[in-house]
Amino acid sequence: MDEKNQLDNQAKNIPQESDTADITRRSFLRGATGATLGVAALFAVGYEVSTLSDPQSPTWPRKTARGPYESHYAEITLNINGIGHQLKVPHHRSLLTVLREDLGLTGTKKSCNLGQCGACTVLMDGLSVYSCFVLAADGIGKKIETIEGLSSGIALHPVQQAFIKHMGSQCGHCTPGMIMSAVGLLRHNSEPGEDDVRMALSGNLCRCGNYPNEVNAVLDAAGAFRPSVRTKVHDEFDRAPLITAVDVFPDSSSAALPPPSNVPALDAREKATGAARYSGDIGWHSDDPVHRPLIAKVIRSPYALATIGDIDDSEARKLPGYRGMVTFRDIPQFQAEVIKPSGRSSVKSDRLFLNSVARYVGDAIAAIAADDLDTALEAVQRVRVDFRPQRAFPDAEFNLAHDIRAIHPGSVAGFGGPQPANRPTIEYKRGDVDLGFKQADLIIEGRYETPIQCHVPIEPHAVVAHVEGDRVTFWDSQQSVFAAQDVLATALGIPRENVRVISRYVGGGFGSKCTDTLGKTCYQAIAAMLSQKTGRPVRLEYTLKELMFAEDTRNPFVFYMKTGVKGDGTITALECKAIQRTGGYASSGPAVVSVAGEGIINTYRVPNYWYHGYSVYTSSPVGGEFRGFGHPQAVFAREVHMDEVAAALGMDPVDFRRRNSLHTGDSIETSVEPDVRLMNIAAEQCLVAGAKAIGWSRWEPHTVKSGRIRRGLGVRFSQEHTGRNASNGLVWMDRDGKLHVPIGSGNLGTNSHTGIAVIVANVLGVPVEQLNVYWGDTETCAWDFVSDASRAIHCHGKAMHNAAIDLRGQLHARKRGITAPRTDFTPHFYPKTDINPYVDETTGRIIPNPDPKLSPGTEALARKIVADGGTVGLGFYVWNPAVEAWGASFAEVEVDMETGQVTVLKLVAAHDCGKVIHRPGAEAQVHGGTIMGFGYAMTEELLIDPHNGIPMNPSLYEYRPPSALDIPPLVPILVEAAVEAGPFGAKGLGENPMFNAAAAIANAIFNATGVRMREIPFTWRRVYDDLKHAGKLA
Amino acid sequence: MSLWQISVDEPRPFELLQPTSVNEALELGARHGSEAAFLAGGCDLLDHLKHQTMTPHYVINLKGIAELRYTSIAKEKIDLGALITLGEIERNRELAQLLPGLVEAARRVATPQIRNLGTLGGNLLQDSRCGYYRGPWYCYRAGGITCDAHHGINAEHAIFGGDRCYTVSPSDLAPLLVALDATARIAGDRNEVPLTDLFVGPDENILAMHRLKPGELLLGVSVPRRANQRSRFIKYAMRQSWDFALASVSVVFNAEAGRCRDCRIVLGGIAPTPWRSFTAEQEIEGKPLVATNIDSAARAAIAGARPLKHNEYKLGLVKKLVRTALGELSA
């Protein structure tokens, strides 16, 4: 049967007779039952391929047999922080579990639980160990110290004090483990050098990339702190002329803007002491709102594509402590509006929170709940699922070329749902590319590829759901409590007002914890269904594997780029076809391929362009939101491509960027408006400052380089993110005169909440410490859209700024004797800059002239404050698409021509983030995002087996996020091009440092070797193979 | 990761047994046979237990056996007990003088926290880290009928010694101790075995990385002391922390009158067992360590290598490792 017929039959689910005999033999060999036909059909390749060992087989083909299920208990005494505790624990329980769950000492964090990250570090007889790898019984007779034992009463340990002073925490989830490692170091080495400190912290991963601050903090605690060369910040800012008319101080008529603040992060102390309670910590303390919730475990598909028959939990029901199961058959059907740039669609979301067809390995099918984790793990393995595997289709280009409809009824994910292969998800067009190419003197083409990246926040997702009557409360780790409220209400088919989402601390988000559309995993709804079924609160917590590939990831891309230039370096035309793997479901795929397009077209002056992007369904992990949202991929491809263009012209790469760069006032195309004139951007200044810091004057073409070890310089230059959509602001003063700032955006560790507090404090003319700042509760905070897209300071901050102005006006009115409580709840805003078109996520329509009305929740909150005798200020802001951040980064590398090893000697990152509000917060975003982008460039890729769609390396040993010993010297440069629309002129920053590493390093490798890297990451294998292919191996 | 392994990350309940002597441990092992697993530092076993790829009814904890934790430095030899931790080796100043390569190797294992838990014995006897083997693929080593790495992604697999299975030995201490001509002390049926004979390749046994039979226990290793001995260990991994070696080199020789005697060059991370490179040793045995010899040794070290589709870069790494280690020892 030829391949086309085979594919057609797959799509129609027809068995193929010729395979029967082979299948029987294979089944016999492995003793499998059931699910035989599909397994053979999975492997359309000729050679002998292993079959998956049957997950339902009673004898797992390793080591030992499974026997009766029973726990053995021991009475033990453990010395924790100097206190003896008598406990009765099962033999197999880890010290970590005992600390957290039996003793309520949740300062020690649970993260990977496999000894691969360090978050659970404690000291045992003075030595740092992973408590998840220590059996509780092995703690007997040892002196165990945790974060809680470091401070006596109010006095903090010097390391904790230093962490507060140096902003040692961003999200804070790695902090307790890191502090314990540092304490262990200082006990036996009171005068460590920087290398000693890095070595002591080398077993503690920090995904926020806060290593520079952490190292500085430990050196300071040791009395050895000197501002490290690695985190030097230039003192001179390039200031473009300010064009703001904002009146900042009550008694000032000048347009002076406040200098950047240096206040400690608002939650620094809670994080440094382990007192911060993340959603996984809730339930183990007597003062928690819920106690000992049931434990849920999700039943996930081991196949990349499978239909599902019976799901039988009869064996699980025999377990005492088993509480029940929900499957896809139990969840409410719901209608979902799918995002579309225009028009209205009643297309359902292509994904439910439990699915009837498994469309990627790890897809959620059903879930069980039990009294405790042991029972839950036993139960989840006893549930028999009749999976009927189909052939997997993991390759996007193949799926597009053949318009594969096996996964969804359309190979392409469009804004309106699945669509055929000949319709791109998004297109941006300007001018006439064919004409433009005819005008060109030179045409360059290239193909560029980026991999799957995993967020791997140090805190895996964890939610507790409690259904009471017709209301549900979620204690979640959530970037966007209001969006989650909306989405989960829709997913569960209940009114939004009946849902409350609380999230005070998020142990790292990066986009992975933003439940802002129905296309996300909506794992919280699984917990809610189980809570409703059992009548108890339910906790659902991810394992490392669930975190790495069952949850959403970063979309991998292939870009085909073609650029035409004149001999003098002017670009005449640009065409880009982008093929993006979106995985088994669309999730953020269509939006990401669109934003990638904006990334391709919005940096240079290009009179004729055509971008067409395809978000293609594949049998692989799903692409969701991830820091940069299409830009890291697009900027890598385009900046390597432009470097190729510059090289073909014989032009200096920086000169080429300067020649073609957009400037303030130039026109760009955005998804909300086709023709926008750029507000103030410091594009030129970023290039100049960065070039100077790396020493670009040393640049020489690769042709003069020789020897086994070669050095090179590279540049990356691009437009960057600064927000989207609308925000509400609310600031209030109570009857006693105390000021309150209820921030609606999430606390992922970016310290935007500190920055927003600084903005409000500056407007009101008070010290930040006088403000009562709180956040993370849909019931008590001002509505904000979502905490992503680098929008917290620029968008929510502007709305809060406006609210503070409004409050100031209300207070002035009181002073003048107008004391009647307000009845008009129109928010304050600046008509010239603050009301702009935006995409309504629920309908998919662009709202061209939004009504500056508060969300109902914010208004209700305001009314309640007034009714209670308080004074409230209200603000509103919609992201102004004319506001764009900008940046340039530079890399110097050394390449070993014999091995392909690349050493990055220095990275310089210059960001135009508008006015800097909170200096430590801004710098931390720069080094943090750069380090995450460094991992993306050098080591991180989730590999998918091309035969069966199974992720091959879902462990941190093989995925390789950078440790404290891996990061290069980094020079962050902040350039302030203030914009009238921003709060005190601020723009966004959070995602932008993700773009710093990949292209700059690729271009530096080319400058060193003459070999063009068009794929990331630059593993030794990849660089070696490319050197060899080019005939340049030493 | 099959159906449950994705959601599973804690051990199935087991009974923890705490022998206090070697004989007691052997007796327990004999009594429970394949229903028991031995626990040392736990850095390998707990990974299997938490994924429930191993579900023993009994776990025999060796950490309570004081007679297995010793570091004994005598005139003729150095004896190291199987249960000393990598951290204890790393911090031992006397060992750093006598066996610098060993301390260098210990220092390069994983992270400080793992070194404080992991033991010498556990590091030597640890199981393959091949991602296919540890995942749900039913490969030879897992009892199946193929090697998925061979026609899959094999960037971290063997360039020497592969035979149907292409895994690599993940230990950093094993190649260094083999280069030191260490002897393994074993309780049970045998007494002493050259350490190099303890490891087994897939050509002989595709299911295990070492030859310990059920009922045997590794007690420790014994290293002969030699005058004028020099040793060096270098490991290449993409991260400077956590990672298993993509390639490592262990060099040991006696420096006598400016020449290398009894030299051993053992490669790690590139074969299913610690790989002694006789061809490289021949280039420098009995000769002074000068650039030409060093270069010949480096090139000889990859002679006969059979790289797979994705791991040819290991040839470059091995050459550089051998050249660098010899170069540093020649100073």
mmCIF file of N, CA and C in Angstrom, chain B residues 68-149:
data_model
loop_
_atom_site.group_PDB
_atom_site.id
_atom_site.type_symbol
_atom_site.label_atom_id
_atom_site.label_comp_id
_atom_site.label_asym_id
_atom_site.label_seq_id
_atom_site.Cartn_x
_atom_site.Cartn_y
_atom_site.Cartn_z
ATOM 1 N N LEU B 68 32.390 -0.761 56.686
ATOM 2 C CA LEU B 68 32.534 -0.405 55.274
ATOM 3 C C LEU B 68 32.993 1.037 55.064
ATOM 4 N N ARG B 69 33.087 1.788 56.164
ATOM 5 C CA ARG B 69 33.526 3.171 56.008
ATOM 6 C C ARG B 69 34.931 3.310 56.552
ATOM 7 N N TYR B 70 35.893 3.160 55.711
ATOM 8 C CA TYR B 70 37.263 3.335 56.183
ATOM 9 C C TYR B 70 38.116 3.937 55.090
ATOM 10 N N THR B 71 39.087 4.709 55.495
ATOM 11 C CA THR B 71 40.145 5.153 54.593
ATOM 12 C C THR B 71 41.445 4.799 55.294
ATOM 13 N N SER B 72 42.135 3.814 54.747
ATOM 14 C CA SER B 72 43.310 3.316 55.450
ATOM 15 C C SER B 72 44.528 3.505 54.564
ATOM 16 N N ILE B 73 45.459 4.315 55.031
ATOM 17 C CA ILE B 73 46.654 4.617 54.224
ATOM 18 C C ILE B 73 47.844 3.916 54.853
ATOM 19 N N ALA B 74 48.329 2.892 54.179
ATOM 20 C CA ALA B 74 49.465 2.132 54.693
ATOM 21 C C ALA B 74 50.650 2.314 53.744
ATOM 22 N N LYS B 75 51.753 1.654 54.078
ATOM 23 C CA LYS B 75 52.975 1.874 53.317
ATOM 24 C C LYS B 75 52.857 1.343 51.903
ATOM 25 N N GLU B 76 52.214 0.181 51.779
ATOM 26 C CA GLU B 76 52.171 -0.477 50.476
ATOM 27 C C GLU B 76 50.908 -0.150 49.688
ATOM 28 N N LYS B 77 49.858 0.140 50.422
ATOM 29 C CA LYS B 77 48.610 0.349 49.692
ATOM 30 C C LYS B 77 47.671 1.273 50.429
ATOM 31 N N ILE B 78 46.659 1.695 49.705
ATOM 32 C CA ILE B 78 45.603 2.537 50.266
ATOM 33 C C ILE B 78 44.302 1.777 50.105
ATOM 34 N N ASP B 79 43.592 1.618 51.225
ATOM 35 C CA ASP B 79 42.315 0.905 51.201
ATOM 36 C C ASP B 79 41.181 1.875 51.431
ATOM 37 N N LEU B 80 40.198 1.814 50.569
ATOM 38 C CA LEU B 80 39.047 2.704 50.687
ATOM 39 C C LEU B 80 37.789 1.853 50.793
ATOM 40 N N GLY B 81 37.034 2.084 51.830
ATOM 41 C CA GLY B 81 35.798 1.323 52.025
ATOM 42 C C GLY B 81 34.704 1.787 51.083
ATOM 43 N N ALA B 82 33.832 0.860 50.742
ATOM 44 C CA ALA B 82 32.813 1.160 49.734
ATOM 45 C C ALA B 82 31.835 2.244 50.173
ATOM 46 N N LEU B 83 31.692 2.425 51.480
ATOM 47 C CA LEU B 83 30.678 3.379 51.938
ATOM 48 C C LEU B 83 31.238 4.741 52.317
ATOM 49 N N ILE B 84 32.505 5.009 52.014
ATOM 50 C CA ILE B 84 32.936 6.391 52.240
ATOM 51 C C ILE B 84 32.295 7.260 51.162
ATOM 52 N N THR B 85 32.011 8.527 51.532
ATOM 53 C CA THR B 85 31.330 9.375 50.557
ATOM 54 C C THR B 85 32.343 10.047 49.630
ATOM 55 N N LEU B 86 31.834 10.499 48.502
ATOM 56 C CA LEU B 86 32.677 11.220 47.551
ATOM 57 C C LEU B 86 33.181 12.509 48.192
ATOM 58 N N GLY B 87 32.346 13.123 49.029
ATOM 59 C CA GLY B 87 32.766 14.331 49.736
ATOM 60 C C GLY B 87 33.930 14.049 50.674
ATOM 61 N N GLU B 88 33.908 12.895 51.337
ATOM 62 C CA GLU B 88 35.018 12.554 52.231
ATOM 63 C C GLU B 88 36.301 12.377 51.428
ATOM 64 N N ILE B 89 36.215 11.791 50.249
ATOM 65 C CA ILE B 89 37.400 11.662 49.392
ATOM 66 C C ILE B 89 37.870 13.048 48.975
ATOM 67 N N GLU B 90 36.919 13.875 48.566
ATOM 68 C CA GLU B 90 37.239 15.214 48.062
ATOM 69 C C GLU B 90 37.982 16.035 49.120
ATOM 70 N N ARG B 91 37.601 15.872 50.378
ATOM 71 C CA ARG B 91 38.165 16.722 51.429
ATOM 72 C C ARG B 91 39.381 16.108 52.097
ATOM 73 N N ASN B 92 39.802 14.940 51.668
ATOM 74 C CA ASN B 92 40.903 14.253 52.332
ATOM 75 C C ASN B 92 42.234 14.764 51.796
ATOM 76 N N ARG B 93 42.941 15.535 52.646
ATOM 77 C CA ARG B 93 44.163 16.198 52.177
ATOM 78 C C ARG B 93 45.286 15.207 51.899
ATOM 79 N N GLU B 94 45.298 14.141 52.672
ATOM 80 C CA GLU B 94 46.356 13.150 52.448
ATOM 81 C C GLU B 94 46.150 12.458 51.108
ATOM 82 N N LEU B 95 44.916 12.118 50.831
ATOM 83 C CA LEU B 95 44.628 11.486 49.547
ATOM 84 C C LEU B 95 44.952 12.431 48.402
ATOM 85 N N ALA B 96 44.720 13.724 48.636
ATOM 86 C CA ALA B 96 45.001 14.697 47.584
ATOM 87 C C ALA B 96 46.485 14.701 47.244
ATOM 88 N N GLN B 97 47.317 14.435 48.244
ATOM 89 C CA GLN B 97 48.758 14.354 47.983
ATOM 90 C C GLN B 97 49.136 13.055 47.291
ATOM 91 N N LEU B 98 48.551 11.962 47.782
ATOM 92 C CA LEU B 98 48.982 10.644 47.313
ATOM 93 C C LEU B 98 48.309 10.238 46.007
ATOM 94 N N LEU B 99 47.057 10.532 45.894
ATOM 95 C CA LEU B 99 46.289 10.130 44.699
ATOM 96 C C LEU B 99 45.538 11.344 44.160
ATOM 97 N N PRO B 100 46.267 12.334 43.663
ATOM 98 C CA PRO B 100 45.583 13.564 43.231
ATOM 99 C C PRO B 100 44.505 13.310 42.193
ATOM 100 N N GLY B 101 44.731 12.376 41.277
ATOM 101 C CA GLY B 101 43.727 12.096 40.248
ATOM 102 C C GLY B 101 42.414 11.631 40.847
ATOM 103 N N LEU B 102 42.518 10.854 41.922
ATOM 104 C CA LEU B 102 41.291 10.337 42.550
ATOM 105 C C LEU B 102 40.480 11.478 43.150
ATOM 106 N N VAL B 103 41.190 12.383 43.817
ATOM 107 C CA VAL B 103 40.481 13.508 44.431
ATOM 108 C C VAL B 103 39.901 14.418 43.350
ATOM 109 N N GLU B 104 40.657 14.591 42.266
ATOM 110 C CA GLU B 104 40.119 15.394 41.158
ATOM 111 C C GLU B 104 38.838 14.776 40.613
ATOM 112 N N ALA B 105 38.840 13.446 40.505
ATOM 113 C CA ALA B 105 37.643 12.783 39.983
ATOM 114 C C ALA B 105 36.470 12.944 40.941
ATOM 115 N N ALA B 106 36.729 12.742 42.218
ATOM 116 C CA ALA B 106 35.638 12.858 43.192
ATOM 117 C C ALA B 106 35.036 14.254 43.161
ATOM 118 N N ARG B 107 35.894 15.236 43.008
ATOM 119 C CA ARG B 107 35.454 16.628 43.029
ATOM 120 C C ARG B 107 34.557 16.952 41.836
ATOM 121 N N ARG B 108 34.686 16.187 40.755
ATOM 122 C CA ARG B 108 33.952 16.523 39.541
ATOM 123 C C ARG B 108 32.610 15.797 39.435
ATOM 124 N N VAL B 109 32.292 14.997 40.437
ATOM 125 C CA VAL B 109 31.028 14.276 40.366
ATOM 126 C C VAL B 109 29.888 15.217 40.735
ATOM 127 N N ALA B 110 28.932 15.361 39.862
ATOM 128 C CA ALA B 110 27.647 16.014 40.154
ATOM 129 C C ALA B 110 27.770 17.344 40.895
ATOM 130 N N THR B 111 27.268 17.371 42.150
ATOM 131 C CA THR B 111 27.183 18.610 42.902
ATOM 132 C C THR B 111 27.657 18.347 44.328
ATOM 133 N N PRO B 112 27.905 19.419 45.092
ATOM 134 C CA PRO B 112 28.336 19.204 46.481
ATOM 135 C C PRO B 112 27.352 18.330 47.268
ATOM 136 N N GLN B 113 26.060 18.550 47.072
ATOM 137 C CA GLN B 113 25.086 17.812 47.854
ATOM 138 C C GLN B 113 25.125 16.323 47.506
ATOM 139 N N ILE B 114 25.280 16.007 46.228
ATOM 140 C CA ILE B 114 25.354 14.596 45.837
ATOM 141 C C ILE B 114 26.651 13.990 46.337
ATOM 142 N N ARG B 115 27.717 14.762 46.323
ATOM 143 C CA ARG B 115 28.992 14.234 46.824
ATOM 144 C C ARG B 115 28.912 13.950 48.320
ATOM 145 N N ASN B 116 28.075 14.710 49.039
ATOM 146 C CA ASN B 116 27.945 14.471 50.480
ATOM 147 C C ASN B 116 27.112 13.233 50.776
ATOM 148 N N LEU B 117 26.376 12.751 49.803
ATOM 149 C CA LEU B 117 25.556 11.551 49.990
ATOM 150 C C LEU B 117 26.147 10.343 49.262
ATOM 151 N N GLY B 118 26.632 10.577 48.063
ATOM 152 C CA GLY B 118 27.062 9.462 47.210
ATOM 153 C C GLY B 118 28.306 8.775 47.741
ATOM 154 N N THR B 119 28.388 7.471 47.520
ATOM 155 C CA THR B 119 29.491 6.686 48.057
ATOM 156 C C THR B 119 30.402 6.192 46.939
ATOM 157 N N LEU B 120 31.593 5.764 47.352
ATOM 158 C CA LEU B 120 32.553 5.179 46.421
ATOM 159 C C LEU B 120 31.936 3.963 45.733
ATOM 160 N N GLY B 121 31.377 3.073 46.525
ATOM 161 C CA GLY B 121 30.798 1.850 45.963
ATOM 162 C C GLY B 121 29.651 2.156 45.010
ATOM 163 N N GLY B 122 28.801 3.073 45.424
ATOM 164 C CA GLY B 122 27.668 3.421 44.580
ATOM 165 C C GLY B 122 28.114 4.037 43.269
ATOM 166 N N ASN B 123 29.147 4.867 43.340
ATOM 167 C CA ASN B 123 29.630 5.500 42.122
ATOM 168 C C ASN B 123 30.201 4.460 41.169
ATOM 169 N N LEU B 124 30.892 3.459 41.714
ATOM 170 C CA LEU B 124 31.485 2.439 40.851
ATOM 171 C C LEU B 124 30.426 1.537 40.232
ATOM 172 N N LEU B 125 29.411 1.203 41.011
ATOM 173 C CA LEU B 125 28.458 0.191 40.562
ATOM 174 C C LEU B 125 27.197 0.779 39.937
ATOM 175 N N GLN B 126 27.171 2.087 39.706
ATOM 176 C CA GLN B 126 25.935 2.723 39.265
ATOM 177 C C GLN B 126 25.494 2.220 37.895
ATOM 178 N N ASP B 127 24.199 2.334 37.672
ATOM 179 C CA ASP B 127 23.556 1.793 36.486
ATOM 180 C C ASP B 127 23.686 2.761 35.316
ATOM 181 N N SER B 128 23.501 2.254 34.128
ATOM 182 C CA SER B 128 23.546 3.063 32.909
ATOM 183 C C SER B 128 22.582 4.238 33.016
ATOM 184 N N ARG B 129 23.001 5.355 32.430
ATOM 185 C CA ARG B 129 22.145 6.537 32.411
ATOM 186 C C ARG B 129 21.590 6.796 31.023
ATOM 187 N N CYS B 130 21.629 5.835 30.160
ATOM 188 C CA CYS B 130 21.067 6.033 28.819
ATOM 189 C C CYS B 130 19.605 6.433 28.939
ATOM 190 N N GLY B 131 19.231 7.490 28.243
ATOM 191 C CA GLY B 131 17.869 8.003 28.345
ATOM 192 C C GLY B 131 16.835 7.039 27.817
ATOM 193 N N TYR B 132 17.189 6.240 26.852
ATOM 194 C CA TYR B 132 16.238 5.247 26.348
ATOM 195 C C TYR B 132 16.046 4.143 27.374
ATOM 196 N N TYR B 133 17.160 3.676 27.946
ATOM 197 C CA TYR B 133 17.097 2.599 28.933
ATOM 198 C C TYR B 133 16.304 3.038 30.158
ATOM 199 N N ARG B 134 16.540 4.241 30.633
ATOM 200 C CA ARG B 134 15.846 4.713 31.831
ATOM 201 C C ARG B 134 14.421 5.143 31.518
ATOM 202 N N GLY B 135 14.108 5.301 30.247
ATOM 203 C CA GLY B 135 12.753 5.659 29.854
ATOM 204 C C GLY B 135 11.946 4.428 29.500
ATOM 205 N N PRO B 136 10.833 4.578 28.827
ATOM 206 C CA PRO B 136 9.934 3.447 28.608
ATOM 207 C C PRO B 136 10.293 2.582 27.401
ATOM 208 N N TRP B 137 11.443 2.835 26.763
ATOM 209 C CA TRP B 137 11.798 2.014 25.611
ATOM 210 C C TRP B 137 12.236 0.625 26.076
ATOM 211 N N TYR B 138 11.821 -0.369 25.383
ATOM 212 C CA TYR B 138 12.071 -1.753 25.809
ATOM 213 C C TYR B 138 13.316 -2.244 25.086
ATOM 214 N N CYS B 139 14.454 -1.754 25.497
ATOM 215 C CA CYS B 139 15.691 -2.042 24.784
ATOM 216 C C CYS B 139 16.348 -3.296 25.342
ATOM 217 N N TYR B 140 17.471 -3.682 24.732
ATOM 218 C CA TYR B 140 18.179 -4.893 25.165
ATOM 219 C C TYR B 140 18.426 -4.888 26.678
ATOM 220 N N ARG B 141 18.974 -3.784 27.139
ATOM 221 C CA ARG B 141 19.382 -3.728 28.550
ATOM 222 C C ARG B 141 18.186 -3.843 29.481
ATOM 223 N N ALA B 142 17.039 -3.487 28.968
ATOM 224 C CA ALA B 142 15.813 -3.606 29.769
ATOM 225 C C ALA B 142 15.139 -4.941 29.552
ATOM 226 N N GLY B 143 15.751 -5.810 28.757
ATOM 227 C CA GLY B 143 15.177 -7.133 28.524
ATOM 228 C C GLY B 143 14.538 -7.288 27.155
ATOM 229 N N GLY B 144 14.678 -6.278 26.311
ATOM 230 C CA GLY B 144 14.012 -6.309 25.012
ATOM 231 C C GLY B 144 14.939 -6.733 23.884
ATOM 232 N N ILE B 145 14.625 -6.275 22.681
ATOM 233 C CA ILE B 145 15.260 -6.859 21.504
ATOM 234 C C ILE B 145 15.875 -5.822 20.571
ATOM 235 N N THR B 146 16.208 -4.671 21.071
ATOM 236 C CA THR B 146 16.826 -3.678 20.190
ATOM 237 C C THR B 146 17.571 -2.649 21.023
ATOM 238 N N CYS B 147 18.329 -1.812 20.327
ATOM 239 C CA CYS B 147 18.924 -0.649 20.982
ATOM 240 C C CYS B 147 18.362 0.582 20.295
ATOM 241 N N ASP B 148 17.533 1.318 20.995
ATOM 242 C CA ASP B 148 16.914 2.495 20.389
ATOM 243 C C ASP B 148 17.910 3.617 20.151
ATOM 244 N N ALA B 149 18.943 3.663 20.944
ATOM 245 C CA ALA B 149 19.938 4.717 20.759
ATOM 246 C C ALA B 149 20.669 4.530 19.442
#
